[in-house]
Amino acid sequence: MHTSLLLDMTADVLPDRTILGSLDGGLCFSDLAAQVRAGGAWLKAKGGDNIVFIGVNGPALPTILFGAGAVGMPFVPLNYRLPDVDLRKLLARTAPAVAVVDDDMLARVEGVEGVNLVSRSAFAAACADPGNHPGELPEHDADIAVLLFTSGTTGDPKAAVLRHRHLTSYVISSVEFMGSEEEEAALISVPPYHIAGISAILTGIYGGRRLVYLDAFTPEAWVDLAVKEKISHAMVVPTMLGRVLDVLEKRGQALPHLRALSYGGGPMPHPVIERALQMLPHVDFVNAYGLTETSSTVAVLGPEDHRIAIASDDPVIRRRLTSVGQPLPTLELEIRGPDGEALGPGQHGEVYVRGDQVAGEYLHRKAIQDDGWFATNDGGWLDEHGYLYVEGRLDDVIVRGGENISPGEIEDVLRDHPAVMDVAVLGLPDREWGERVAAVIVANGERPSTDDLAALVKSKLRSTKTPETWEFRDALPYNETGKLLRRVLRAELTKTD
Amino acid sequence: MELKPGSRWKSAVCTAEAVVVRPPKTPGDLQCGGHPMVPLAAEKPAGLTAAADMSGGVAVGKRYFDEESGMEVLASKPGTGSLALDGRPLQLREAKALPSSD
């Protein structure tokens, strides 16, 4: 099944519903479908194997994504924030290709062999030109819908392959067709080159929920747009949420139209989500865990879970606020040990998933096992009620004197301390142990004593897991999709050693 | 009839269309209104009408499945006939709504 069918179905049923952009002057479904056909045909005529996008967020995104799908070419959004040299290297890997590029970014990527550049303004004009509008697009047999380059924290970025069947399987199994009411609107502020940016388009369209774009995130702009466009749904990464709450508090503003706020991309600091639940009691909070390779979400902590956890005195239930909830009913999820054996509740291992939405593939390399299971490279464990706790990338595991130590486990303990706003735990080179445990703390007001913090870790875990190096910072380095940049911290801390 | 995943079919008796989400484990005939569905691009046979016991209707955006073969289809256009595999009526997949996470 092709992604373009998702749009064709909705455009058939609700042609006049506004689906893209402002309530005032946005595109309705039938206009969007027409633009998609015109834009897709125009891009295909430019030649090449891939359709690349380099630019800021905006309503051109759904048009290009569905346009590429409609003409059977993979859509490849690139991260325009990369340094020019890296961006050009990635672009060269997409050749032969046609690339839609923001007008003010064209100069950065000119002259890459095999890549035909078109400006975003020329693309927009082509979409709106009925002359480009073919009656019917020919059927095609294309398989790859999207190529997404991973952030490449440990080497050259890999191109994750998402086929039409993976994306459509995720969409039709997790979203009710046309299930959104007419007044619903989603604010998209996650970047277009991130899986959450792709899935937001597909699920929004299939559900019939209007998509509103914020081109670049600032908490003030986010709040302003949410109010103006009567936003009912949004997805944010943890750092965004804290900053949005600051703005609301400072302005004494509420978000009366907001019904649901989902978050993901990294661990949510406990104080932030508690504050969010208190400040926005009318909002349904959803924590979503997923990977590029799994076509987005594989586990969710739903609104009821949040309410029950925050109201509970039972520490086992209350700690669910730090879990990513339960796996989607449409897939299988297991925790496995180092030899691939399935582990029981409470045992720490690697998260494995299997299901129709799981792609588990990179260009020229399949990463999924023959029996369909995909190793996520995330450490984690399930509690006795089936709630999943994710402890971060296994690449980040600290090996201290032969013992494997997961930073996430220590971070969870420290995050529970009232004076800790945010924390990162990482391994630093150590002459005696190979690596030693270091903690970088963002204090919530006054700095806590490191003796107290060390005693807390020791009491909950064990002494070998107690950080030996403590640092304080005003903020931790995150990328724009909420991933903690441990390597940045490691470089800083190693330098000052 | 090769019911490949992603293959698209239209009813010979009404406006319904369907796309195969999961193929049957063993080959079978996908039917609507009691008559085999035809590939989307093919010509419809003329003069067929739905059998009376196969006129329950197809709702767009709903998934229908056959327990025995494991086949599942998504209705991409609505119609008046009802879907079956080798004469076995397909069942409606009651999807549990998930909280919106995107």
PDB file of N, CA and C in Angstrom, chain A residues 67 79 81 103 175 197 204 238 247 311 319 395 459:
ATOM      1  N   GLY A  67       3.745  14.142  -2.846  1.00  0.00           N
ATOM      2  CA  GLY A  67       4.071  14.268  -4.270  1.00  0.00           C
ATOM      3  C   GLY A  67       5.093  13.204  -4.674  1.00  0.00           C
ATOM      4  N   ASN A  79      19.085  17.550   6.801  1.00  0.00           N
ATOM      5  CA  ASN A  79      19.187  18.491   7.918  1.00  0.00           C
ATOM      6  C   ASN A  79      19.958  19.737   7.483  1.00  0.00           C
ATOM      7  N   ARG A  81      20.668  22.220   9.084  1.00  0.00           N
ATOM      8  CA  ARG A  81      21.518  22.797  10.134  1.00  0.00           C
ATOM      9  C   ARG A  81      22.946  22.239  10.112  1.00  0.00           C
ATOM     10  N   ASP A 103      15.053  29.116  -0.778  1.00  0.00           N
ATOM     11  CA  ASP A 103      15.734  30.072  -1.672  1.00  0.00           C
ATOM     12  C   ASP A 103      17.038  30.590  -1.055  1.00  0.00           C
ATOM     13  N   VAL A 175      -4.161   4.961  13.749  1.00  0.00           N
ATOM     14  CA  VAL A 175      -5.013   6.141  13.622  1.00  0.00           C
ATOM     15  C   VAL A 175      -6.345   5.749  12.997  1.00  0.00           C
ATOM     16  N   GLY A 197       8.564  14.134  12.284  1.00  0.00           N
ATOM     17  CA  GLY A 197       8.042  15.086  11.309  1.00  0.00           C
ATOM     18  C   GLY A 197       7.307  14.388  10.170  1.00  0.00           C
ATOM     19  N   GLY A 204      -1.685  12.830  10.589  1.00  0.00           N
ATOM     20  CA  GLY A 204      -2.570  13.998  10.554  1.00  0.00           C
ATOM     21  C   GLY A 204      -3.505  13.942   9.356  1.00  0.00           C
ATOM     22  N   PRO A 238      11.303  17.051  25.171  1.00  0.00           N
ATOM     23  CA  PRO A 238      11.280  17.499  26.569  1.00  0.00           C
ATOM     24  C   PRO A 238      11.787  18.928  26.794  1.00  0.00           C
ATOM     25  N   VAL A 247       7.081  30.181  29.492  1.00  0.00           N
ATOM     26  CA  VAL A 247       6.392  31.287  28.822  1.00  0.00           C
ATOM     27  C   VAL A 247       4.960  31.426  29.333  1.00  0.00           C
ATOM     28  N   ALA A 311      -1.240  10.784  40.705  1.00  0.00           N
ATOM     29  CA  ALA A 311      -2.110  10.793  41.886  1.00  0.00           C
ATOM     30  C   ALA A 311      -1.743   9.692  42.881  1.00  0.00           C
ATOM     31  N   ARG A 319       6.350   5.838  39.567  1.00  0.00           N
ATOM     32  CA  ARG A 319       7.536   5.893  38.700  1.00  0.00           C
ATOM     33  C   ARG A 319       7.180   5.669  37.228  1.00  0.00           C
ATOM     34  N   ASP A 395      25.233   2.011  23.099  1.00  0.00           N
ATOM     35  CA  ASP A 395      26.558   2.591  22.812  1.00  0.00           C
ATOM     36  C   ASP A 395      27.037   3.457  23.964  1.00  0.00           C
ATOM     37  N   SER A 459      22.225   4.125  47.787  1.00  0.00           N
ATOM     38  CA  SER A 459      21.133   3.450  48.477  1.00  0.00           C
ATOM     39  C   SER A 459      20.192   2.764  47.490  1.00  0.00           C
TER      40      SER A 459
END
